[in-house]
JSON list of C-alpha atoms and ligand atoms in Angstrom, two decimals:
[
{"chain": "D", "resi": 1418, "resn": "MET", "atom": "CA", "xyz": [1.09, -128.89, 93.77]},
{"chain": "D", "resi": 1419, "resn": "GLY", "atom": "CA", "xyz": [0.43, -127.42, 97.22]},
{"chain": "D", "resi": 1420, "resn": "LEU", "atom": "CA", "xyz": [-0.74, -129.22, 100.03]},
{"chain": "D", "resi": 1421, "resn": "GLN", "atom": "CA", "xyz": [-4.20, -127.83, 99.93]},
{"chain": "D", "resi": 1422, "resn": "ALA", "atom": "CA", "xyz": [-4.67, -128.65, 96.34]},
{"chain": "D", "resi": 1423, "resn": "ALA", "atom": "CA", "xyz": [-3.38, -131.95, 96.87]},
{"chain": "D", "resi": 1424, "resn": "LEU", "atom": "CA", "xyz": [-5.97, -132.48, 99.69]},
{"chain": "D", "resi": 1425, "resn": "HIS", "atom": "CA", "xyz": [-8.71, -131.07, 97.64]},
{"chain": "D", "resi": 1426, "resn": "LEU", "atom": "CA", "xyz": [-8.10, -134.02, 95.30]},
{"chain": "D", "resi": 1427, "resn": "ILE", "atom": "CA", "xyz": [-8.72, -136.48, 97.94]},
{"chain": "D", "resi": 1428, "resn": "TYR", "atom": "CA", "xyz": [-11.27, -134.46, 99.82]},
{"chain": "D", "resi": 1429, "resn": "PRO", "atom": "CA", "xyz": [-13.00, -131.92, 97.38]},
{"chain": "D", "resi": 1430, "resn": "PRO", "atom": "CA", "xyz": [-14.63, -129.08, 99.52]},
{"chain": "D", "resi": 1431, "resn": "GLN", "atom": "CA", "xyz": [-18.01, -129.45, 100.24]},
{"chain": "D", "resi": 1432, "resn": "CYS", "atom": "CA", "xyz": [-20.71, -127.00, 101.21]},
{"chain": "D", "resi": 1433, "resn": "ILE", "atom": "CA", "xyz": [-21.00, -126.58, 104.97]},
{"chain": "D", "resi": 1434, "resn": "SER", "atom": "CA", "xyz": [-24.96, -127.07, 104.66]},
{"chain": "D", "resi": 1435, "resn": "CYS", "atom": "CA", "xyz": [-25.72, -129.70, 102.15]},
{"chain": "D", "resi": 1436, "resn": "ASP", "atom": "CA", "xyz": [-22.45, -131.37, 101.26]},
{"chain": "D", "resi": 1437, "resn": "ALA", "atom": "CA", "xyz": [-22.53, -130.29, 97.61]},
{"chain": "D", "resi": 1438, "resn": "LEU", "atom": "CA", "xyz": [-19.22, -129.80, 95.84]},
{"chain": "D", "resi": 1439, "resn": "VAL", "atom": "CA", "xyz": [-17.90, -126.19, 95.98]},
{"chain": "D", "resi": 1440, "resn": "THR", "atom": "CA", "xyz": [-14.83, -124.30, 95.06]},
{"chain": "D", "resi": 1441, "resn": "THR", "atom": "CA", "xyz": [-13.38, -123.32, 98.48]},
{"chain": "D", "resi": 1442, "resn": "ASP", "atom": "CA", "xyz": [-13.42, -124.61, 101.93]},
{"chain": "D", "resi": 1443, "resn": "PHE", "atom": "CA", "xyz": [-15.73, -123.68, 104.78]},
{"chain": "D", "resi": 1444, "resn": "GLY", "atom": "CA", "xyz": [-18.30, -122.16, 102.31]},
{"chain": "D", "resi": 1445, "resn": "LEU", "atom": "CA", "xyz": [-21.90, -122.39, 101.24]},
{"chain": "D", "resi": 1446, "resn": "CYS", "atom": "CA", "xyz": [-23.15, -123.44, 97.88]},
{"chain": "D", "resi": 1447, "resn": "GLY", "atom": "CA", "xyz": [-24.83, -121.08, 95.84]},
{"chain": "D", "resi": 1448, "resn": "HIS", "atom": "CA", "xyz": [-28.29, -122.63, 96.76]},
{"chain": "D", "resi": 1449, "resn": "CYS", "atom": "CA", "xyz": [-27.71, -122.92, 100.45]},
{"chain": "D", "resi": 1450, "resn": "TRP", "atom": "CA", "xyz": [-26.28, -119.35, 100.49]},
{"chain": "D", "resi": 1451, "resn": "ARG", "atom": "CA", "xyz": [-29.63, -117.97, 98.82]},
{"chain": "D", "resi": 1452, "resn": "GLU", "atom": "CA", "xyz": [-31.44, -119.94, 101.51]},
{"chain": "D", "resi": 1453, "resn": "THR", "atom": "CA", "xyz": [-29.41, -118.55, 104.44]},
{"chain": "D", "resi": 1454, "resn": "PRO", "atom": "CA", "xyz": [-30.94, -115.15, 105.54]},
{"chain": "D", "resi": 1455, "resn": "PHE", "atom": "CA", "xyz": [-27.90, -113.15, 106.14]},
{"chain": "D", "resi": 1456, "resn": "ILE", "atom": "CA", "xyz": [-29.00, -109.73, 107.73]},
{"chain": "D", "resi": 1457, "resn": "SER", "atom": "CA", "xyz": [-28.03, -106.77, 105.78]},
{"chain": "D", "resi": 1458, "resn": "GLY", "atom": "CA", "xyz": [-29.28, -103.16, 105.11]},
{"chain": "D", "resi": 1459, "resn": "LEU", "atom": "CA", "xyz": [-30.82, -100.99, 107.80]},
{"chain": "D", "resi": 1460, "resn": "VAL", "atom": "CA", "xyz": [-31.05, -102.82, 111.31]},
{"chain": "D", "resi": 1461, "resn": "CYS", "atom": "CA", "xyz": [-31.93, -101.82, 114.84]},
{"chain": "D", "resi": 1462, "resn": "ASP", "atom": "CA", "xyz": [-28.96, -100.64, 116.34]},
{"chain": "D", "resi": 1463, "resn": "LEU", "atom": "CA", "xyz": [-29.49, -102.26, 119.58]},
{"chain": "D", "resi": 1464, "resn": "CYS", "atom": "CA", "xyz": [-30.38, -105.75, 118.66]},
{"chain": "D", "resi": 1465, "resn": "GLY", "atom": "CA", "xyz": [-29.59, -105.97, 115.06]},
{"chain": "D", "resi": 1466, "resn": "THR", "atom": "CA", "xyz": [-33.05, -107.02, 113.84]},
{"chain": "D", "resi": 1467, "resn": "PRO", "atom": "CA", "xyz": [-33.73, -105.84, 110.29]},
{"chain": "D", "resi": 1468, "resn": "LEU", "atom": "CA", "xyz": [-35.97, -102.72, 109.75]},
{"chain": "D", "resi": 1469, "resn": "PRO", "atom": "CA", "xyz": [-37.57, -101.45, 106.82]},
{"chain": "D", "resi": 1470, "resn": "GLY", "atom": "CA", "xyz": [-36.51, -98.33, 104.95]},
{"chain": "D", "resi": 1471, "resn": "LEU", "atom": "CA", "xyz": [-33.23, -96.80, 103.99]},
{"chain": "D", "resi": 1472, "resn": "ASP", "atom": "CA", "xyz": [-30.44, -95.81, 106.46]},
{"chain": "D", "resi": 1473, "resn": "PRO", "atom": "CA", "xyz": [-31.38, -92.25, 107.84]},
{"chain": "D", "resi": 1474, "resn": "GLY", "atom": "CA", "xyz": [-27.72, -91.69, 108.87]},
{"chain": "D", "resi": 1475, "resn": "HIS", "atom": "CA", "xyz": [-28.54, -91.97, 112.62]},
{"chain": "D", "resi": 1476, "resn": "PRO", "atom": "CA", "xyz": [-29.07, -94.88, 114.96]},
{"chain": "D", "resi": 1477, "resn": "VAL", "atom": "CA", "xyz": [-32.61, -96.33, 114.73]},
{"chain": "D", "resi": 1478, "resn": "HIS", "atom": "CA", "xyz": [-34.28, -98.70, 116.97]},
{"chain": "D", "resi": 1479, "resn": "CYS", "atom": "CA", "xyz": [-36.98, -101.57, 116.73]},
{"chain": "D", "resi": 1480, "resn": "ASP", "atom": "CA", "xyz": [-40.23, -101.66, 118.64]},
{"chain": "D", "resi": 1481, "resn": "ASP", "atom": "CA", "xyz": [-38.87, -104.34, 121.06]},
{"chain": "D", "resi": 1482, "resn": "CYS", "atom": "CA", "xyz": [-36.11, -102.15, 122.12]},
{"chain": "D", "resi": 1483, "resn": "LEU", "atom": "CA", "xyz": [-37.99, -98.89, 122.41]},
{"chain": "D", "resi": 1484, "resn": "THR", "atom": "CA", "xyz": [-40.02, -101.01, 124.75]},
{"chain": "D", "resi": 1485, "resn": "VAL", "atom": "CA", "xyz": [-37.53, -103.02, 126.84]},
{"chain": "D", "resi": 1486, "resn": "ALA", "atom": "CA", "xyz": [-34.51, -101.22, 128.54]},
{"chain": "D", "resi": 1487, "resn": "ARG", "atom": "CA", "xyz": [-31.23, -102.70, 127.02]},
{"chain": "D", "resi": 1488, "resn": "PRO", "atom": "CA", "xyz": [-28.42, -102.57, 129.30]},
{"chain": "D", "resi": 1489, "resn": "TRP", "atom": "CA", "xyz": [-25.91, -102.41, 126.32]},
{"chain": "D", "resi": 1490, "resn": "SER", "atom": "CA", "xyz": [-25.06, -99.71, 123.93]},
{"chain": "D", "resi": 1491, "resn": "GLN", "atom": "CA", "xyz": [-25.16, -101.39, 120.64]},
{"chain": "D", "resi": 1492, "resn": "GLY", "atom": "CA", "xyz": [-25.93, -104.79, 118.99]},
{"chain": "D", "resi": 1493, "resn": "ARG", "atom": "CA", "xyz": [-25.62, -106.77, 115.77]},
{"chain": "D", "resi": 1494, "resn": "ALA", "atom": "CA", "xyz": [-26.66, -110.27, 114.46]},
{"chain": "D", "resi": 1495, "resn": "ALA", "atom": "CA", "xyz": [-25.20, -112.22, 111.57]},
{"chain": "D", "resi": 1496, "resn": "VAL", "atom": "CA", "xyz": [-28.42, -114.07, 110.46]},
{"chain": "D", "resi": 1497, "resn": "LEU", "atom": "CA", "xyz": [-31.94, -114.53, 110.98]},
{"chain": "D", "resi": 1498, "resn": "TYR", "atom": "CA", "xyz": [-32.92, -117.47, 113.04]},
{"chain": "D", "resi": 1499, "resn": "ALA", "atom": "CA", "xyz": [-34.84, -118.76, 110.08]},
{"chain": "D", "resi": 1500, "resn": "ASP", "atom": "CA", "xyz": [-34.75, -121.32, 107.21]},
{"chain": "D", "resi": 1501, "resn": "ASN", "atom": "CA", "xyz": [-30.97, -122.43, 106.59]},
{"chain": "D", "resi": 1502, "resn": "GLY", "atom": "CA", "xyz": [-29.93, -119.91, 109.27]},
{"chain": "D", "resi": 1503, "resn": "ARG", "atom": "CA", "xyz": [-31.86, -122.05, 111.93]},
{"chain": "D", "resi": 1504, "resn": "LYS", "atom": "CA", "xyz": [-30.58, -125.16, 110.51]},
{"chain": "D", "resi": 1505, "resn": "LEU", "atom": "CA", "xyz": [-26.88, -124.14, 110.87]},
{"chain": "D", "resi": 1506, "resn": "VAL", "atom": "CA", "xyz": [-27.29, -122.84, 114.18]},
{"chain": "D", "resi": 1507, "resn": "LEU", "atom": "CA", "xyz": [-29.08, -125.88, 115.48]},
{"chain": "D", "resi": 1508, "resn": "ALA", "atom": "CA", "xyz": [-26.41, -128.22, 113.75]},
{"chain": "D", "resi": 1509, "resn": "LEU", "atom": "CA", "xyz": [-23.77, -126.36, 115.65]},
{"chain": "D", "resi": 1510, "resn": "LYS", "atom": "CA", "xyz": [-25.64, -126.43, 119.04]},
{"chain": "D", "resi": 1511, "resn": "HIS", "atom": "CA", "xyz": [-26.84, -130.08, 119.08]},
{"chain": "D", "resi": 1512, "resn": "GLY", "atom": "CA", "xyz": [-25.28, -131.67, 116.04]},
{"chain": "D", "resi": 1513, "resn": "ASP", "atom": "CA", "xyz": [-21.43, -131.64, 116.98]},
{"chain": "D", "resi": 1514, "resn": "ARG", "atom": "CA", "xyz": [-20.91, -129.49, 113.88]},
{"chain": "D", "resi": 1515, "resn": "ILE", "atom": "CA", "xyz": [-17.81, -127.65, 115.37]},
{"chain": "D", "resi": 1516, "resn": "ASP", "atom": "CA", "xyz": [-16.42, -127.25, 111.77]},
{"chain": "D", "resi": 1517, "resn": "LEU", "atom": "CA", "xyz": [-19.17, -124.73, 111.40]},
{"chain": "D", "resi": 1518, "resn": "VAL", "atom": "CA", "xyz": [-17.44, -122.33, 113.95]},
{"chain": "D", "resi": 1519, "resn": "ARG", "atom": "CA", "xyz": [-14.76, -121.10, 111.39]},
{"chain": "D", "resi": 1520, "resn": "PRO", "atom": "CA", "xyz": [-17.18, -119.90, 108.70]},
{"chain": "D", "resi": 1521, "resn": "MET", "atom": "CA", "xyz": [-19.74, -118.40, 111.29]},
{"chain": "D", "resi": 1522, "resn": "ALA", "atom": "CA", "xyz": [-16.84, -116.46, 112.84]},
{"chain": "D", "resi": 1523, "resn": "ALA", "atom": "CA", "xyz": [-16.43, -114.93, 109.37]},
{"chain": "D", "resi": 1524, "resn": "TRP", "atom": "CA", "xyz": [-20.18, -113.99, 109.30]},
{"chain": "D", "resi": 1525, "resn": "LEU", "atom": "CA", "xyz": [-19.81, -112.65, 112.92]},
{"chain": "D", "resi": 1526, "resn": "LEU", "atom": "CA", "xyz": [-16.83, -110.55, 112.04]},
{"chain": "D", "resi": 1527, "resn": "ARG", "atom": "CA", "xyz": [-18.86, -108.76, 109.23]},
{"chain": "D", "resi": 1528, "resn": "ALA", "atom": "CA", "xyz": [-21.60, -108.21, 111.43]},
{"chain": "D", "resi": 1529, "resn": "ALA", "atom": "CA", "xyz": [-19.51, -106.94, 114.36]},
{"chain": "D", "resi": 1530, "resn": "ARG", "atom": "CA", "xyz": [-17.62, -104.14, 112.04]},
{"chain": "D", "resi": 1531, "resn": "PRO", "atom": "CA", "xyz": [-19.70, -101.37, 113.51]},
{"chain": "D", "resi": 1532, "resn": "LEU", "atom": "CA", "xyz": [-19.24, -102.50, 117.12]},
{"chain": "D", "resi": 1533, "resn": "GLN", "atom": "CA", "xyz": [-15.59, -102.80, 117.06]},
{"chain": "D", "resi": 1534, "resn": "GLN", "atom": "CA", "xyz": [-13.50, -100.52, 119.14]},
{"chain": "D", "resi": 1535, "resn": "PRO", "atom": "CA", "xyz": [-9.85, -100.70, 120.05]},
{"chain": "D", "resi": 1536, "resn": "GLY", "atom": "CA", "xyz": [-9.28, -102.50, 123.46]},
{"chain": "D", "resi": 1537, "resn": "MET", "atom": "CA", "xyz": [-12.61, -104.15, 123.86]},
{"chain": "D", "resi": 1538, "resn": "ILE", "atom": "CA", "xyz": [-12.64, -107.64, 125.13]},
{"chain": "D", "resi": 1539, "resn": "VAL", "atom": "CA", "xyz": [-14.85, -110.49, 123.85]},
{"chain": "D", "resi": 1540, "resn": "ALA", "atom": "CA", "xyz": [-16.55, -112.86, 126.23]},
{"chain": "D", "resi": 1541, "resn": "PRO", "atom": "CA", "xyz": [-19.37, -115.51, 125.52]},
{"chain": "D", "resi": 1542, "resn": "VAL", "atom": "CA", "xyz": [-22.71, -115.99, 127.33]},
{"chain": "D", "resi": 1543, "resn": "PRO", "atom": "CA", "xyz": [-21.97, -118.62, 129.76]},
{"chain": "D", "resi": 1544, "resn": "LEU", "atom": "CA", "xyz": [-23.62, -122.07, 129.89]},
{"chain": "D", "resi": 1545, "resn": "HIS", "atom": "CA", "xyz": [-24.40, -123.64, 133.37]},
{"chain": "D", "resi": 1546, "resn": "TRP", "atom": "CA", "xyz": [-21.64, -126.24, 134.17]},
{"chain": "D", "resi": 1547, "resn": "MET", "atom": "CA", "xyz": [-24.41, -129.20, 134.08]},
{"chain": "D", "resi": 1548, "resn": "ARG", "atom": "CA", "xyz": [-25.37, -128.19, 130.57]},
{"chain": "D", "resi": 1549, "resn": "LEU", "atom": "CA", "xyz": [-21.69, -128.06, 129.66]},
{"chain": "D", "resi": 1550, "resn": "LEU", "atom": "CA", "xyz": [-21.13, -131.41, 130.84]},
{"chain": "D", "resi": 1551, "resn": "ARG", "atom": "CA", "xyz": [-24.09, -132.72, 128.75]},
{"chain": "D", "resi": 1552, "resn": "ARG", "atom": "CA", "xyz": [-23.31, -130.78, 125.68]},
{"chain": "D", "resi": 1553, "resn": "ARG", "atom": "CA", "xyz": [-19.29, -131.04, 126.17]},
{"chain": "D", "resi": 1554, "resn": "TYR", "atom": "CA", "xyz": [-18.90, -127.41, 124.75]},
{"chain": "D", "resi": 1555, "resn": "ASN", "atom": "CA", "xyz": [-20.20, -124.14, 125.11]},
{"chain": "D", "resi": 1556, "resn": "GLN", "atom": "CA", "xyz": [-21.19, -123.16, 121.21]},
{"chain": "D", "resi": 1557, "resn": "SER", "atom": "CA", "xyz": [-21.24, -119.57, 122.09]},
{"chain": "D", "resi": 1558, "resn": "ALA", "atom": "CA", "xyz": [-17.59, -119.63, 123.68]},
{"chain": "D", "resi": 1559, "resn": "LEU", "atom": "CA", "xyz": [-16.33, -121.33, 120.60]},
{"chain": "D", "resi": 1560, "resn": "LEU", "atom": "CA", "xyz": [-17.87, -118.59, 118.37]},
{"chain": "D", "resi": 1561, "resn": "SER", "atom": "CA", "xyz": [-16.50, -115.76, 120.64]},
{"chain": "D", "resi": 1562, "resn": "GLY", "atom": "CA", "xyz": [-13.04, -117.37, 120.72]},
{"chain": "D", "resi": 1563, "resn": "ALA", "atom": "CA", "xyz": [-13.06, -117.57, 116.82]},
{"chain": "D", "resi": 1564, "resn": "LEU", "atom": "CA", "xyz": [-14.29, -114.00, 116.36]},
{"chain": "D", "resi": 1565, "resn": "ALA", "atom": "CA", "xyz": [-11.77, -112.58, 118.84]},
{"chain": "D", "resi": 1566, "resn": "ALA", "atom": "CA", "xyz": [-9.01, -114.28, 116.93]},
{"chain": "D", "resi": 1567, "resn": "ALA", "atom": "CA", "xyz": [-10.24, -112.98, 113.71]},
{"chain": "D", "resi": 1568, "resn": "ALA", "atom": "CA", "xyz": [-10.80, -109.47, 114.96]},
{"chain": "D", "resi": 1569, "resn": "GLY", "atom": "CA", "xyz": [-7.26, -109.49, 116.97]},
{"chain": "D", "resi": 1570, "resn": "LEU", "atom": "CA", "xyz": [-9.29, -108.62, 120.10]},
{"chain": "D", "resi": 1571, "resn": "ASP", "atom": "CA", "xyz": [-8.76, -110.24, 123.68]},
{"chain": "D", "resi": 1572, "resn": "HIS", "atom": "CA", "xyz": [-10.95, -113.03, 124.46]},
{"chain": "D", "resi": 1573, "resn": "CYS", "atom": "CA", "xyz": [-12.20, -114.40, 128.09]},
{"chain": "D", "resi": 1574, "resn": "PRO", "atom": "CA", "xyz": [-14.18, -117.44, 127.79]},
{"chain": "D", "resi": 1575, "resn": "ASP", "atom": "CA", "xyz": [-15.10, -117.40, 131.39]},
{"chain": "D", "resi": 1576, "resn": "LEU", "atom": "CA", "xyz": [-15.45, -113.83, 132.14]},
{"chain": "D", "resi": 1577, "resn": "LEU", "atom": "CA", "xyz": [-18.99, -114.53, 133.31]},
{"chain": "D", "resi": 1578, "resn": "VAL", "atom": "CA", "xyz": [-20.63, -117.62, 135.06]},
{"chain": "D", "resi": 1579, "resn": "ARG", "atom": "CA", "xyz": [-23.99, -118.97, 135.58]},
{"chain": "D", "resi": 1580, "resn": "ARG", "atom": "CA", "xyz": [-24.82, -118.94, 139.22]},
{"chain": "D", "resi": 1581, "resn": "ARG", "atom": "CA", "xyz": [-27.56, -121.26, 138.91]},
{"chain": "D", "resi": 1582, "resn": "GLY", "atom": "CA", "xyz": [-29.01, -123.66, 136.30]},
{"chain": "D", "resi": 1583, "resn": "THR", "atom": "CA", "xyz": [-32.13, -121.91, 134.52]},
{"chain": "D", "resi": 1584, "resn": "PRO", "atom": "CA", "xyz": [-35.00, -123.92, 132.88]},
{"chain": "D", "resi": 1585, "resn": "SER", "atom": "CA", "xyz": [-35.30, -123.59, 129.48]},
{"chain": "D", "resi": 1586, "resn": "GLN", "atom": "CA", "xyz": [-36.57, -120.29, 128.05]},
{"chain": "D", "resi": 1587, "resn": "GLU", "atom": "CA", "xyz": [-38.70, -122.28, 125.45]},
{"chain": "D", "resi": 1588, "resn": "GLY", "atom": "CA", "xyz": [-42.38, -121.72, 125.84]},
{"chain": "D", "resi": 1589, "resn": "ARG", "atom": "CA", "xyz": [-42.05, -118.75, 127.95]},
{"chain": "D", "resi": 1590, "resn": "ASP", "atom": "CA", "xyz": [-43.37, -115.29, 127.15]},
{"chain": "D", "resi": 1591, "resn": "ARG", "atom": "CA", "xyz": [-41.05, -112.03, 127.41]},
{"chain": "D", "resi": 1592, "resn": "GLU", "atom": "CA", "xyz": [-41.75, -111.20, 130.95]},
{"chain": "D", "resi": 1593, "resn": "ALA", "atom": "CA", "xyz": [-41.36, -114.84, 132.16]},
{"chain": "D", "resi": 1594, "resn": "ARG", "atom": "CA", "xyz": [-38.04, -115.04, 130.07]},
{"chain": "D", "resi": 1595, "resn": "PHE", "atom": "CA", "xyz": [-36.62, -112.00, 131.95]},
{"chain": "D", "resi": 1596, "resn": "ALA", "atom": "CA", "xyz": [-37.81, -113.29, 135.45]},
{"chain": "D", "resi": 1597, "resn": "ASN", "atom": "CA", "xyz": [-36.13, -116.55, 134.79]},
{"chain": "D", "resi": 1598, "resn": "MET", "atom": "CA", "xyz": [-32.76, -115.04, 133.73]},
{"chain": "D", "resi": 1599, "resn": "SER", "atom": "CA", "xyz": [-32.65, -112.39, 136.54]},
{"chain": "D", "resi": 1600, "resn": "ASP", "atom": "CA", "xyz": [-29.43, -112.87, 138.58]},
{"chain": "D", "resi": 1601, "resn": "ALA", "atom": "CA", "xyz": [-28.58, -116.01, 136.73]},
{"chain": "D", "resi": 1602, "resn": "ILE", "atom": "CA", "xyz": [-25.38, -114.79, 135.62]},
{"chain": "D", "resi": 1603, "resn": "SER", "atom": "CA", "xyz": [-22.50, -113.03, 137.56]},
{"chain": "D", "resi": 1604, "resn": "PRO", "atom": "CA", "xyz": [-18.87, -112.03, 136.92]},
{"chain": "D", "resi": 1605, "resn": "HIS", "atom": "CA", "xyz": [-16.20, -115.05, 137.54]},
{"chain": "D", "resi": 1606, "resn": "PRO", "atom": "CA", "xyz": [-14.88, -114.36, 140.90]},
{"chain": "D", "resi": 1607, "resn": "LYS", "atom": "CA", "xyz": [-11.33, -114.09, 139.58]},
{"chain": "D", "resi": 1608, "resn": "ARG", "atom": "CA", "xyz": [-11.57, -113.59, 135.72]},
{"chain": "D", "resi": 1609, "resn": "GLY", "atom": "CA", "xyz": [-14.52, -111.17, 136.14]},
{"chain": "D", "resi": 1610, "resn": "ALA", "atom": "CA", "xyz": [-11.82, -108.45, 136.78]},
{"chain": "D", "resi": 1611, "resn": "ARG", "atom": "CA", "xyz": [-10.60, -108.44, 133.11]},
{"chain": "D", "resi": 1612, "resn": "ALA", "atom": "CA", "xyz": [-13.63, -106.49, 132.27]},
{"chain": "D", "resi": 1613, "resn": "THR", "atom": "CA", "xyz": [-12.95, -103.56, 134.70]},
{"chain": "D", "resi": 1614, "resn": "GLY", "atom": "CA", "xyz": [-12.35, -100.32, 132.88]},
{"chain": "D", "resi": 1615, "resn": "ARG", "atom": "CA", "xyz": [-12.88, -102.06, 129.41]},
{"chain": "D", "resi": 1616, "resn": "HIS", "atom": "CA", "xyz": [-15.85, -102.21, 126.72]},
{"chain": "D", "resi": 1617, "resn": "VAL", "atom": "CA", "xyz": [-17.14, -105.95, 126.50]},
{"chain": "D", "resi": 1618, "resn": "LEU", "atom": "CA", "xyz": [-18.33, -107.59, 123.43]},
{"chain": "D", "resi": 1619, "resn": "LEU", "atom": "CA", "xyz": [-20.71, -110.16, 124.43]},
{"chain": "D", "resi": 1620, "resn": "VAL", "atom": "CA", "xyz": [-21.23, -113.06, 121.98]},
{"chain": "D", "resi": 1621, "resn": "ASP", "atom": "CA", "xyz": [-24.31, -115.47, 122.15]},
{"chain": "D", "resi": 1622, "resn": "ASP", "atom": "CA", "xyz": [-25.51, -117.91, 119.51]},
{"chain": "D", "resi": 1623, "resn": "VAL", "atom": "CA", "xyz": [-29.26, -116.89, 119.34]},
{"chain": "D", "resi": 1624, "resn": "MET", "atom": "CA", "xyz": [-30.99, -113.70, 120.45]},
{"chain": "D", "resi": 1625, "resn": "THR", "atom": "CA", "xyz": [-34.74, -114.13, 121.25]},
{"chain": "D", "resi": 1626, "resn": "SER", "atom": "CA", "xyz": [-36.24, -111.76, 123.84]},
{"chain": "D", "resi": 1627, "resn": "GLY", "atom": "CA", "xyz": [-32.74, -110.57, 125.00]},
{"chain": "D", "resi": 1628, "resn": "ALA", "atom": "CA", "xyz": [-33.28, -111.64, 128.56]},
{"chain": "D", "resi": 1629, "resn": "THR", "atom": "CA", "xyz": [-30.16, -113.80, 128.65]},
{"chain": "D", "resi": 1630, "resn": "LEU", "atom": "CA", "xyz": [-27.99, -111.20, 127.15]},
{"chain": "D", "resi": 1631, "resn": "SER", "atom": "CA", "xyz": [-29.55, -108.61, 129.54]},
{"chain": "D", "resi": 1632, "resn": "ALA", "atom": "CA", "xyz": [-28.46, -110.72, 132.45]},
{"chain": "D", "resi": 1633, "resn": "ALA", "atom": "CA", "xyz": [-24.97, -111.12, 131.01]},
{"chain": "D", "resi": 1634, "resn": "ALA", "atom": "CA", "xyz": [-24.68, -107.44, 130.22]},
{"chain": "D", "resi": 1635, "resn": "GLU", "atom": "CA", "xyz": [-25.53, -106.44, 133.70]},
{"chain": "D", "resi": 1636, "resn": "ALA", "atom": "CA", "xyz": [-22.88, -109.01, 135.20]},
{"chain": "D", "resi": 1637, "resn": "CYS", "atom": "CA", "xyz": [-20.32, -107.16, 132.84]},
{"chain": "D", "resi": 1638, "resn": "VAL", "atom": "CA", "xyz": [-21.39, -103.62, 134.27]},
{"chain": "D", "resi": 1639, "resn": "ALA", "atom": "CA", "xyz": [-21.21, -105.38, 137.80]},
{"chain": "D", "resi": 1640, "resn": "ALA", "atom": "CA", "xyz": [-17.62, -106.42, 136.95]},
{"chain": "D", "resi": 1641, "resn": "GLY", "atom": "CA", "xyz": [-16.62, -102.71, 136.19]},
{"chain": "D", "resi": 1642, "resn": "ALA", "atom": "CA", "xyz": [-16.95, -102.70, 132.58]},
{"chain": "D", "resi": 1643, "resn": "THR", "atom": "CA", "xyz": [-17.36, -99.20, 130.91]},
{"chain": "D", "resi": 1644, "resn": "GLY", "atom": "CA", "xyz": [-19.62, -100.48, 128.16]},
{"chain": "D", "resi": 1645, "resn": "VAL", "atom": "CA", "xyz": [-21.19, -103.65, 126.61]},
{"chain": "D", "resi": 1646, "resn": "SER", "atom": "CA", "xyz": [-22.04, -104.49, 122.94]},
{"chain": "D", "resi": 1647, "resn": "ILE", "atom": "CA", "xyz": [-23.83, -107.54, 122.00]},
{"chain": "D", "resi": 1648, "resn": "LEU", "atom": "CA", "xyz": [-23.45, -109.86, 118.94]},
{"chain": "D", "resi": 1649, "resn": "ALA", "atom": "CA", "xyz": [-25.68, -112.85, 118.14]},
{"chain": "D", "resi": 1650, "resn": "LEU", "atom": "CA", "xyz": [-24.93, -115.34, 115.33]},
{"chain": "D", "resi": 1651, "resn": "ALA", "atom": "CA", "xyz": [-28.64, -115.54, 114.77]},
{"chain": "D", "resi": 1652, "resn": "ARG", "atom": "CA", "xyz": [-31.61, -113.11, 115.65]},
{"chain": "D", "resi": 1653, "resn": "VAL", "atom": "CA", "xyz": [-35.07, -114.37, 116.16]},
{"chain": "D", "resi": 1654, "resn": "ALA", "atom": "CA", "xyz": [-37.14, -111.85, 114.34]},
{"chain": "D", "resi": 1655, "resn": "LYS", "atom": "CA", "xyz": [-40.96, -111.64, 115.13]},
{"chain": "D", "resi": 1656, "resn": "ASN", "atom": "CA", "xyz": [-41.98, -112.07, 111.50]},
{"chain": "D", "resi": 1657, "resn": "ALA", "atom": "CA", "xyz": [-39.31, -114.32, 110.51]},
{"chain": "T", "resi": 631, "resn": "ZN", "atom": "ZN1", "xyz": [-25.30, -126.23, 99.94]},
{"chain": "T", "resi": 632, "resn": "ZN", "atom": "ZN1", "xyz": [-34.00, -103.87, 118.58]}
]
């Protein structure tokens, strides 16, 4: 009997969401899988939000991305920020469920397939150090690190830094969110140079208006990146 089989006798694999017994480690049970809104089918090429209709064979954009200039070239998201997607993101962010990083990295890897290009460098959206102290980890950096390892890409967890603490984005409308974030993120004084001449894949846990990702993407360009793509674990969709 292998070690894993022996361990499974003592610790049978459980669903990462509801603790039901499942057959493989780091998986969802059938019920929770159906309750988790994984994004598939036609999506906005800039933010990954699902769109109605069939793939027309060329990139399409959602109303938001037609209205707001996005300082990146392509974007995707793994799940909708709704139902079990929301529950799992919150468990990672506030519930110390670091064990979720591994299955989530697999979801990110699948979503990132259309974005991947050789030589790109992966970086997370940074947390301000005050918030980092309180939370002890940057969930986006855990996700970006696991994704980079799975994809065989370089990872730079501190490519970007928060220049100042920003009040919570919650309860702000779109314009206020962009104003709140402008100039809040800049390249790391030393590590920022790693983006020079390269395409950056920026990773965040949740994308709402895109204001934080915009500030981060602009900082990558300021660091000399040739291009930026963005990847969110969860996308807040208007009708979700
Ligand atoms: Zn379950
Ligand atoms: Zn979009």
